Amino acid sequence: MNVSFAPVAEDRDHAARVAFVMNTPGCVAFWDFVKREPDGKQRFTAHVPAGASNDYALDAANYIKDYWGEGREASYADFPLLGRGPFGEAIQIRKEDDPTFRPFLYVPRERLHDSPIDIKGANQSVTVVVWAIRESGNHALAGIWHEGTDLKQNETSSIQKVERGQRQYALFAGLNKAGSACGHVSENGASSFLNRYALHKSNSADISPAVPSDSPAEVLDASWQCFAMTFDYERDELTSWLNGRSGDRWLDNPQKDGLISSAYNAWKQGHLNREPGMQPGEDANFPKDQFYNPPEEKTVSVKVLQESEAERVELREYPYTRVKVTLKKSAAGDWTLVDRDLVGLRLNPWWYPHDLYTPASDGSGGPFTIGRVIHSSRSVGFTGWIGGVAVFNRALSGDELKALPAVASKPKQ
């Protein structure tokens, strides 16, 4: 689904569109790239609820210069404007050729710590919505997601400023499923399941198309996508949405996936740990807070894969897992489970039973960034146009998320 938007010259209801987003309950910040500071640097600022004290002015920076001491300073000139967009304007995140130049827009930590967009801790849900045209890449769109610069790899050999990851929540343009909406959350700011990366993420079923940023105006106006992520703490679910649709997504054979195999092992270690004594394949040093065991009390479906007088193999589907179980018949005629293996893992929604990471009150938390995040690999990341970024302090419903792309679409003539 593409969402078509009116150019600025034809857009007579910009204020109504902005008001619709802001009047959606829970909206704590909304950048439309039209609203700016009236004086001084005239930086982009966010629409915020009445009475809010922070309008989250966006600075420009090149994180390669900040952390490696290489490359030039970034400025607003490095974010070309489209002159139109879903809410009246859009910025371009370019496919930078210079490996020492990775510009982004951001709110520094000291200006957001403990503010309404610093969503963290117990009983906290979050929604991030980004209206964008994806040209290329699968990385970050917006959120508080400082990946850290402490990974030991070639790119960090000359680094001057080493910092641990300070991940909280963010929306990506796909990651392992390029072009999908991809929500990402973290309970510890760092890695998951003994992998080097954070792995709590979900992927929408639908995929956004790749559209060149220099396409004709009529192509760009018809190519906007509404990316979104929701984390609902009451349901322990992280869900990704594209144009108001989440869709069901599963990963078969997760043990063979380069990254998700770590979640497979976390599932396996959790089950082995429940058995009395040390089991074959059990790692006694695996941290218990990194087990990954979505609820498997009630089956969604059961399919018999093979059966004989003495043995039966079943595929049992649970809300977030698909498990192949082997049962053997005892001398008394009872079926006893003798083996179980995770053969499918649900990627949308993703089961996430933790709180959002709460950085210490020492300035070590991450900034809120748009277009890119700070990370060790220095890759180009997402490129394309971004025409709106909104943050909500609750998990929006499916109906609400369907309304957001609709409200910004071009009125029918």
Tab-separated table of C-alpha atoms in Angstrom:
chain	number	residue	atom	x	y	z
A	1	MET	CA	0.000	0.000	0.000
A	2	ASN	CA	1.319	3.439	-0.967
A	3	VAL	CA	-0.022	6.579	0.686
A	4	SER	CA	-0.381	9.614	-1.573
A	5	PHE	CA	0.077	13.080	-0.107
A	6	ALA	CA	-0.735	16.526	-1.427
A	7	PRO	CA	2.133	18.921	-2.209
A	8	VAL	CA	2.421	21.962	0.063
A	9	ALA	CA	0.862	24.325	-2.461
A	10	GLU	CA	-2.322	22.213	-2.547
A	11	ASP	CA	-2.355	21.326	1.142
A	12	ARG	CA	-5.009	23.533	2.738
A	13	ASP	CA	-5.560	21.442	5.834
A	14	HIS	CA	-2.030	21.166	7.224
A	15	ALA	CA	-3.177	22.405	10.630
A	16	ALA	CA	-5.995	19.851	10.713
A	17	ARG	CA	-3.610	17.017	9.871
A	18	VAL	CA	-1.212	18.045	12.621
A	19	ALA	CA	-4.110	18.425	15.044
A	20	PHE	CA	-5.331	14.913	14.264
A	21	VAL	CA	-1.939	13.444	15.211
A	22	MET	CA	-1.630	15.600	18.309
A	23	ASN	CA	-5.185	14.799	19.406
A	24	THR	CA	-4.508	11.085	19.234
A	25	PRO	CA	-4.296	10.243	22.952
A	26	GLY	CA	-0.782	9.787	24.268
A	27	CYS	CA	1.097	11.894	21.707
A	28	VAL	CA	4.051	13.488	23.503
A	29	ALA	CA	5.996	14.828	20.498
A	30	PHE	CA	5.421	15.237	16.769
A	31	TRP	CA	7.974	16.660	14.340
A	32	ASP	CA	6.421	17.698	11.002
A	33	PHE	CA	9.578	19.518	9.773
A	34	VAL	CA	7.510	22.634	9.287
A	35	LYS	CA	7.493	23.889	12.880
A	36	ARG	CA	10.740	25.656	13.783
A	37	GLU	CA	12.165	27.902	16.439
A	38	PRO	CA	10.994	31.449	15.713
A	39	ASP	CA	14.403	32.943	16.482
A	40	GLY	CA	18.032	31.971	16.681
A	41	LYS	CA	19.018	28.807	14.858
A	42	GLN	CA	15.436	28.137	13.728
A	43	ARG	CA	15.872	24.438	14.381
A	44	PHE	CA	13.041	21.986	13.766
A	45	THR	CA	10.910	21.614	16.891
A	46	ALA	CA	8.161	19.227	17.876
A	47	HIS	CA	4.498	19.874	18.392
A	48	VAL	CA	3.877	18.978	22.042
A	49	PRO	CA	0.807	18.920	24.303
A	50	ALA	CA	-0.410	22.192	25.767
A	51	GLY	CA	1.602	23.146	28.825
A	52	ALA	CA	4.640	21.007	27.941
A	53	SER	CA	7.960	22.698	28.688
A	54	ASN	CA	10.131	20.931	26.115
A	55	ASP	CA	9.643	21.264	22.364
A	56	TYR	CA	12.636	19.037	21.524
A	57	ALA	CA	14.584	21.233	19.114
A	58	LEU	CA	16.702	19.087	16.788
A	59	ASP	CA	20.454	19.615	16.498
A	60	ALA	CA	22.501	18.354	13.559
A	61	ALA	CA	25.604	16.247	14.142
A	62	ASN	CA	28.029	13.856	12.482
A	63	TYR	CA	28.566	11.061	14.986
A	64	ILE	CA	31.780	9.930	13.246
A	65	LYS	CA	33.340	13.266	14.155
A	66	ASP	CA	31.957	13.116	17.689
A	67	TYR	CA	33.238	9.590	18.425
A	68	TRP	CA	36.167	9.023	16.051
A	69	GLY	CA	37.361	12.601	15.630
A	70	GLU	CA	37.115	12.195	11.858
A	71	GLY	CA	35.149	14.033	9.186
A	72	ARG	CA	33.454	17.404	9.156
A	73	GLU	CA	30.709	18.967	11.224
A	74	ALA	CA	27.132	18.442	10.087
A	75	SER	CA	24.586	21.220	9.639
A	76	TYR	CA	20.998	21.626	8.497
A	77	ALA	CA	22.369	22.087	4.968
A	78	ASP	CA	23.097	18.342	4.992
A	79	PHE	CA	19.370	17.564	5.113
A	80	PRO	CA	17.819	18.803	1.842
A	81	LEU	CA	14.140	19.732	1.979
A	82	LEU	CA	11.534	18.326	-0.382
A	83	GLY	CA	9.178	21.310	-0.197
A	84	ARG	CA	6.155	19.102	0.409
A	85	GLY	CA	5.233	15.959	2.290
A	86	PRO	CA	2.583	14.298	4.414
A	87	PHE	CA	2.433	17.306	6.753
A	88	GLY	CA	3.922	19.995	4.536
A	89	GLU	CA	7.678	19.276	4.456
A	90	ALA	CA	10.207	16.438	4.446
A	91	ILE	CA	13.938	16.027	5.028
A	92	GLN	CA	16.285	13.831	3.019
A	93	ILE	CA	18.675	11.317	4.555
A	94	ARG	CA	21.244	10.980	1.800
A	95	LYS	CA	23.359	8.046	0.677
A	96	GLU	CA	26.619	9.564	1.914
A	97	ASP	CA	29.775	8.532	0.026
A	98	ASP	CA	32.220	9.877	2.617
A	99	PRO	CA	32.808	7.105	5.216
A	100	THR	CA	33.617	9.760	7.829
A	101	PHE	CA	30.267	11.513	7.428
A	102	ARG	CA	27.107	10.088	8.998
A	103	PRO	CA	24.805	13.018	9.829
A	104	PHE	CA	21.629	12.814	11.869
A	105	LEU	CA	19.208	15.091	13.698
A	106	TYR	CA	18.949	14.633	17.441
A	107	VAL	CA	17.807	15.807	20.848
A	108	PRO	CA	20.785	15.522	23.243
A	109	ARG	CA	20.273	13.403	26.345
A	110	GLU	CA	20.581	16.343	28.690
A	111	ARG	CA	17.552	17.955	27.026
A	112	LEU	CA	15.326	14.869	27.155
A	113	HIS	CA	16.262	12.944	30.314
A	114	ASP	CA	13.110	12.260	32.372
A	115	SER	CA	11.015	14.182	29.844
A	116	PRO	CA	7.867	12.700	28.229
A	117	ILE	CA	9.792	11.090	25.331
A	118	ASP	CA	12.198	9.388	27.761
A	119	ILE	CA	9.885	6.386	27.960
A	120	LYS	CA	11.395	3.716	30.204
A	121	GLY	CA	10.937	1.477	33.199
A	122	ALA	CA	7.990	-0.426	34.597
A	123	ASN	CA	4.439	-0.197	33.259
A	124	GLN	CA	5.482	1.875	30.256
A	125	SER	CA	4.287	1.367	26.695
A	126	VAL	CA	5.423	3.269	23.610
A	127	THR	CA	4.495	3.889	19.983
A	128	VAL	CA	6.742	5.447	17.346
A	129	VAL	CA	5.355	6.463	13.944
A	130	VAL	CA	7.466	7.668	11.010
A	131	TRP	CA	6.151	8.758	7.623
A	132	ALA	CA	8.926	8.016	5.117
A	133	ILE	CA	9.912	7.118	1.580
A	134	ARG	CA	12.601	4.448	1.687
A	135	GLU	CA	15.234	4.732	-1.015
A	136	SER	CA	17.600	2.119	0.406
A	137	GLY	CA	18.869	0.610	3.620
A	138	ASN	CA	17.253	-1.121	6.562
A	139	HIS	CA	18.508	0.805	9.583
A	140	ALA	CA	17.183	3.378	12.020
A	141	LEU	CA	14.396	5.865	11.399
A	142	ALA	CA	13.860	7.380	14.859
A	143	GLY	CA	14.081	6.658	18.574
A	144	ILE	CA	16.351	6.482	21.624
A	145	TRP	CA	18.787	3.859	20.407
A	146	HIS	CA	22.460	4.554	21.060
A	147	GLU	CA	23.942	1.193	19.995
A	148	GLY	CA	27.246	1.948	21.652
A	149	THR	CA	30.735	2.290	20.231
A	150	ASP	CA	32.295	-0.429	22.371
A	151	LEU	CA	32.128	-3.398	19.991
A	152	LYS	CA	35.532	-4.787	19.103
A	153	GLN	CA	35.728	-4.625	15.304
A	154	ASN	CA	37.827	-3.020	12.578
A	155	GLU	CA	35.746	0.142	12.557
A	156	THR	CA	36.438	0.826	16.246
A	157	SER	CA	40.220	0.416	16.126
A	158	SER	CA	40.746	4.197	15.943
A	159	ILE	CA	37.801	5.299	18.051
A	160	GLN	CA	38.354	8.123	20.541
A	161	LYS	CA	35.123	7.956	22.535
A	162	VAL	CA	33.974	4.520	23.704
A	163	GLU	CA	30.482	4.224	25.173
A	164	ARG	CA	28.332	1.285	26.156
A	165	GLY	CA	25.001	0.849	24.393
A	166	GLN	CA	22.101	2.924	25.707
A	167	ARG	CA	19.184	1.427	23.807
A	168	GLN	CA	15.578	2.042	24.892
A	169	TYR	CA	13.187	1.985	21.914
A	170	ALA	CA	13.369	2.793	18.213
A	171	LEU	CA	11.778	2.201	14.834
A	172	PHE	CA	13.880	0.800	11.989
A	173	ALA	CA	13.368	0.282	8.263
A	174	GLY	CA	13.560	-3.496	8.483
A	175	LEU	CA	16.945	-4.671	9.760
A	176	ASN	CA	16.759	-8.460	9.171
A	177	LYS	CA	13.704	-7.949	6.897
A	178	ALA	CA	14.733	-4.908	4.852
A	179	GLY	CA	11.853	-2.601	4.025
A	180	SER	CA	9.544	-3.833	6.766
A	181	ALA	CA	8.679	-1.695	9.747
A	182	CYS	CA	10.883	-2.963	12.562
A	183	GLY	CA	10.347	-2.113	16.208
A	184	HIS	CA	13.313	-2.534	18.529
A	185	VAL	CA	13.377	-2.426	22.347
A	186	SER	CA	15.901	-3.247	25.047
A	187	GLU	CA	15.736	-4.087	28.727
A	188	ASN	CA	19.415	-3.481	29.456
A	189	GLY	CA	20.644	-0.979	26.857
A	190	ALA	CA	23.104	-3.563	25.564
A	191	SER	CA	22.924	-7.057	24.045
A	192	SER	CA	20.509	-10.004	24.136
A	193	PHE	CA	20.932	-13.757	24.653
A	194	LEU	CA	24.778	-13.498	24.808
A	195	ASN	CA	24.842	-12.157	21.247
A	196	ARG	CA	26.813	-8.959	20.620
A	197	TYR	CA	23.633	-7.217	19.413
A	198	ALA	CA	20.220	-6.398	20.869
A	199	LEU	CA	17.718	-8.876	19.408
A	200	HIS	CA	14.298	-7.970	20.773
A	201	LYS	CA	12.692	-6.784	17.527
A	202	SER	CA	9.614	-7.341	15.400
A	203	ASN	CA	9.005	-7.080	11.648
A	204	SER	CA	5.791	-6.107	9.882
A	205	ALA	CA	4.439	-8.576	7.353
A	206	ASP	CA	4.388	-5.959	4.592
A	207	ILE	CA	7.475	-4.494	2.917
A	208	SER	CA	7.955	-0.908	1.746
A	209	PRO	CA	9.199	-0.424	-1.811
A	210	ALA	CA	12.586	1.101	-2.624
A	211	VAL	CA	11.998	4.438	-4.380
A	212	PRO	CA	14.865	6.628	-5.662
A	213	SER	CA	14.979	9.932	-3.807
A	214	ASP	CA	15.256	11.868	-7.058
A	215	SER	CA	12.110	10.346	-8.550
A	216	PRO	CA	9.638	12.717	-10.247
A	217	ALA	CA	7.352	14.636	-7.901
A	218	GLU	CA	4.285	12.601	-8.789
A	219	VAL	CA	6.150	9.361	-7.961
A	220	LEU	CA	7.370	10.642	-4.594
A	221	ASP	CA	3.941	12.015	-3.688
A	222	ALA	CA	2.476	8.552	-4.267
A	223	SER	CA	5.222	6.660	-2.421
A	224	TRP	CA	4.925	7.656	1.230
A	225	GLN	CA	4.772	4.853	3.765
A	226	CYS	CA	3.633	5.011	7.380
A	227	PHE	CA	6.058	2.952	9.510
A	228	ALA	CA	5.117	2.259	13.125
A	229	MET	CA	6.021	0.181	16.165
A	230	THR	CA	4.121	-0.437	19.387
A	231	PHE	CA	5.282	-1.944	22.647
A	232	ASP	CA	2.378	-2.924	24.901
A	233	TYR	CA	3.671	-3.751	28.381
A	234	GLU	CA	0.320	-5.240	29.462
A	235	ARG	CA	0.472	-7.824	26.657
A	236	ASP	CA	4.289	-8.197	26.645
A	237	GLU	CA	4.118	-7.628	22.893
A	238	LEU	CA	6.280	-5.663	20.473
A	239	THR	CA	4.469	-5.186	17.152
A	240	SER	CA	5.481	-3.525	13.895
A	241	TRP	CA	3.077	-1.924	11.448
A	242	LEU	CA	3.284	-0.654	7.879
A	243	ASN	CA	0.468	1.633	6.725
A	244	GLY	CA	-1.673	0.550	9.642
A	245	ARG	CA	-1.253	-3.192	9.076
A	246	SER	CA	0.833	-5.437	11.280
A	247	GLY	CA	0.415	-8.880	9.735
A	248	ASP	CA	1.685	-12.174	11.055
A	249	ARG	CA	5.353	-13.014	10.494
A	250	TRP	CA	7.197	-16.184	11.546
A	251	LEU	CA	10.772	-17.339	11.173
A	252	ASP	CA	11.173	-21.038	10.410
A	253	ASN	CA	14.213	-22.935	11.676
A	254	PRO	CA	15.481	-20.097	13.912
A	255	GLN	CA	18.515	-22.160	14.916
A	256	LYS	CA	19.875	-21.610	11.386
A	257	ASP	CA	19.505	-17.825	11.411
A	258	GLY	CA	22.730	-15.883	11.927
A	259	LEU	CA	21.272	-13.699	14.698
A	260	ILE	CA	18.030	-15.276	15.871
A	261	SER	CA	19.883	-18.514	16.577
A	262	SER	CA	20.858	-16.767	19.815
A	263	ALA	CA	17.168	-16.542	20.750
A	264	TYR	CA	16.819	-20.221	19.835
A	265	ASN	CA	19.614	-21.072	22.268
A	266	ALA	CA	18.040	-18.845	24.946
A	267	TRP	CA	14.775	-20.795	24.502
A	268	LYS	CA	16.623	-24.111	24.719
A	269	GLN	CA	18.664	-23.128	27.778
A	270	GLY	CA	15.547	-21.988	29.595
A	271	HIS	CA	13.838	-25.336	29.082
A	272	LEU	CA	16.929	-27.347	29.976
A	273	ASN	CA	17.314	-25.316	33.158
A	274	ARG	CA	13.843	-26.361	34.300
A	275	GLU	CA	14.783	-30.037	34.235
A	276	PRO	CA	16.318	-31.478	37.414
A	277	GLY	CA	20.056	-31.965	37.255
A	278	MET	CA	22.454	-30.986	34.463
A	279	GLN	CA	21.057	-31.866	31.041
A	280	PRO	CA	23.018	-32.658	27.844
A	281	GLY	CA	23.646	-29.363	26.050
A	282	GLU	CA	22.845	-27.241	29.102
A	283	ASP	CA	25.114	-24.250	29.784
A	284	ALA	CA	25.280	-23.738	33.545
A	285	ASN	CA	26.698	-20.245	33.029
A	286	PHE	CA	23.908	-18.994	30.775
A	287	PRO	CA	22.337	-15.978	32.581
A	288	LYS	CA	18.822	-16.751	33.718
A	289	ASP	CA	17.599	-13.250	32.918
A	290	GLN	CA	18.424	-13.941	29.271
A	291	PHE	CA	16.312	-17.072	28.868
A	292	TYR	CA	13.674	-16.614	26.136
A	293	ASN	CA	10.621	-18.701	26.923
A	294	PRO	CA	7.356	-17.308	25.553
A	295	PRO	CA	4.217	-18.851	27.103
A	296	GLU	CA	3.523	-22.408	25.927
A	297	GLU	CA	0.736	-23.409	28.288
A	298	LYS	CA	-2.013	-23.441	25.647
A	299	THR	CA	-1.676	-24.676	22.092
A	300	VAL	CA	-3.072	-22.774	19.114
A	301	SER	CA	-2.955	-25.921	16.995
A	302	VAL	CA	-1.474	-29.432	16.983
A	303	LYS	CA	-0.477	-31.302	13.821
A	304	VAL	CA	0.691	-34.925	13.858
A	305	LEU	CA	3.756	-35.179	11.612
A	306	GLN	CA	4.309	-38.918	11.960
A	307	GLU	CA	3.049	-41.713	14.147
A	308	SER	CA	3.766	-45.342	14.842
A	309	GLU	CA	2.807	-47.839	17.529
A	310	ALA	CA	5.626	-46.646	19.760
A	311	GLU	CA	6.319	-43.032	18.726
A	312	ARG	CA	4.475	-39.891	17.674
A	313	VAL	CA	5.915	-36.597	16.396
A	314	GLU	CA	3.755	-33.468	16.651
A	315	LEU	CA	4.072	-29.861	15.567
A	316	ARG	CA	2.591	-27.742	18.332
A	317	GLU	CA	1.906	-24.095	17.660
A	318	TYR	CA	1.762	-21.705	20.603
A	319	PRO	CA	1.150	-17.933	20.490
A	320	TYR	CA	4.824	-17.108	19.816
A	321	THR	CA	6.542	-20.429	19.086
A	322	ARG	CA	6.208	-23.580	16.992
A	323	VAL	CA	7.668	-26.625	18.688
A	324	LYS	CA	8.275	-30.106	17.304
A	325	VAL	CA	7.748	-32.642	20.080
A	326	THR	CA	8.520	-36.331	20.122
A	327	LEU	CA	6.495	-38.660	22.354
A	328	LYS	CA	7.114	-42.319	23.097
A	329	LYS	CA	4.596	-44.840	24.371
A	330	SER	CA	5.428	-46.399	27.701
A	331	ALA	CA	4.848	-50.035	28.638
A	332	ALA	CA	1.658	-48.875	30.350
A	333	GLY	CA	0.438	-47.323	27.105
A	334	ASP	CA	0.938	-43.677	28.106
A	335	TRP	CA	2.566	-41.136	25.802
A	336	THR	CA	5.653	-39.487	27.349
A	337	LEU	CA	7.398	-36.430	25.901
A	338	VAL	CA	11.044	-37.280	25.234
A	339	ASP	CA	12.207	-34.403	23.033
A	340	ARG	CA	11.165	-30.906	22.028
A	341	ASP	CA	12.743	-28.525	19.513
A	342	LEU	CA	11.932	-24.947	18.535
A	343	VAL	CA	11.244	-24.927	14.787
A	344	GLY	CA	9.420	-21.604	14.427
A	345	LEU	CA	9.613	-18.244	16.193
A	346	ARG	CA	7.088	-15.465	15.799
A	347	LEU	CA	8.611	-12.196	14.643
A	348	ASN	CA	5.402	-10.156	14.617
A	349	PRO	CA	4.301	-9.656	17.266
A	350	TRP	CA	7.428	-10.476	19.258
A	351	TRP	CA	7.073	-11.570	22.870
A	352	TYR	CA	8.960	-9.160	25.152
A	353	PRO	CA	8.446	-9.745	28.901
A	354	HIS	CA	10.728	-6.951	30.172
A	355	ASP	CA	10.565	-3.279	31.070
A	356	LEU	CA	12.163	-0.709	28.778
A	357	TYR	CA	15.728	0.085	29.756
A	358	THR	CA	16.157	2.858	32.335
A	359	PRO	CA	19.527	4.634	31.974
A	360	ALA	CA	21.195	5.940	35.096
A	361	SER	CA	20.658	9.590	35.957
A	362	ASP	CA	24.271	10.413	35.146
A	363	GLY	CA	23.977	11.639	31.579
A	364	SER	CA	24.868	8.235	30.147
A	365	GLY	CA	21.559	7.631	28.391
A	366	GLY	CA	21.176	7.920	24.656
A	367	PRO	CA	19.858	10.850	22.617
A	368	PHE	CA	16.674	10.786	20.559
A	369	THR	CA	17.845	10.616	16.955
A	370	ILE	CA	16.173	10.879	13.553
A	371	GLY	CA	17.644	9.394	10.374
A	372	ARG	CA	20.475	7.443	11.986
A	373	VAL	CA	21.705	6.159	15.350
A	374	ILE	CA	25.156	6.091	16.943
A	375	HIS	CA	26.732	2.692	16.338
A	376	SER	CA	30.063	0.974	15.874
A	377	SER	CA	29.824	-0.212	12.279
A	378	ARG	CA	29.421	3.285	10.739
A	379	SER	CA	27.211	1.987	7.913
A	380	VAL	CA	25.171	4.390	5.776
A	381	GLY	CA	21.866	3.039	7.085
A	382	PHE	CA	18.459	4.211	5.860
A	383	THR	CA	18.319	6.669	2.974
A	384	GLY	CA	15.267	8.447	1.647
A	385	TRP	CA	12.770	11.067	2.788
A	386	ILE	CA	11.258	11.508	6.258
A	387	GLY	CA	8.122	13.635	6.474
A	388	GLY	CA	6.965	13.162	10.057
A	389	VAL	CA	7.982	11.559	13.368
A	390	ALA	CA	5.575	11.040	16.263
A	391	VAL	CA	6.052	9.476	19.716
A	392	PHE	CA	3.222	8.263	21.958
A	393	ASN	CA	3.438	7.112	25.577
A	394	ARG	CA	1.093	4.176	25.053
A	395	ALA	CA	0.519	1.364	22.565
A	396	LEU	CA	-1.854	2.632	19.878
A	397	SER	CA	-4.553	0.265	18.673
A	398	GLY	CA	-4.773	-1.155	15.176
A	399	ASP	CA	-7.660	1.174	14.332
A	400	GLU	CA	-5.684	4.201	15.508
A	401	LEU	CA	-2.683	3.169	13.450
A	402	LYS	CA	-4.862	2.700	10.361
A	403	ALA	CA	-6.158	6.235	10.813
A	404	LEU	CA	-2.698	7.841	10.889
A	405	PRO	CA	-1.757	7.159	7.251
A	406	ALA	CA	-5.322	7.904	6.222
A	407	VAL	CA	-5.434	11.341	7.834
A	408	ALA	CA	-2.335	12.448	5.981
A	409	SER	CA	-3.368	11.105	2.579
A	410	LYS	CA	-4.268	13.390	-0.261
A	411	PRO	CA	-7.967	14.235	-0.279
A	412	LYS	CA	-9.853	12.751	-3.201
A	413	GLN	CA	-10.579	15.269	-5.968
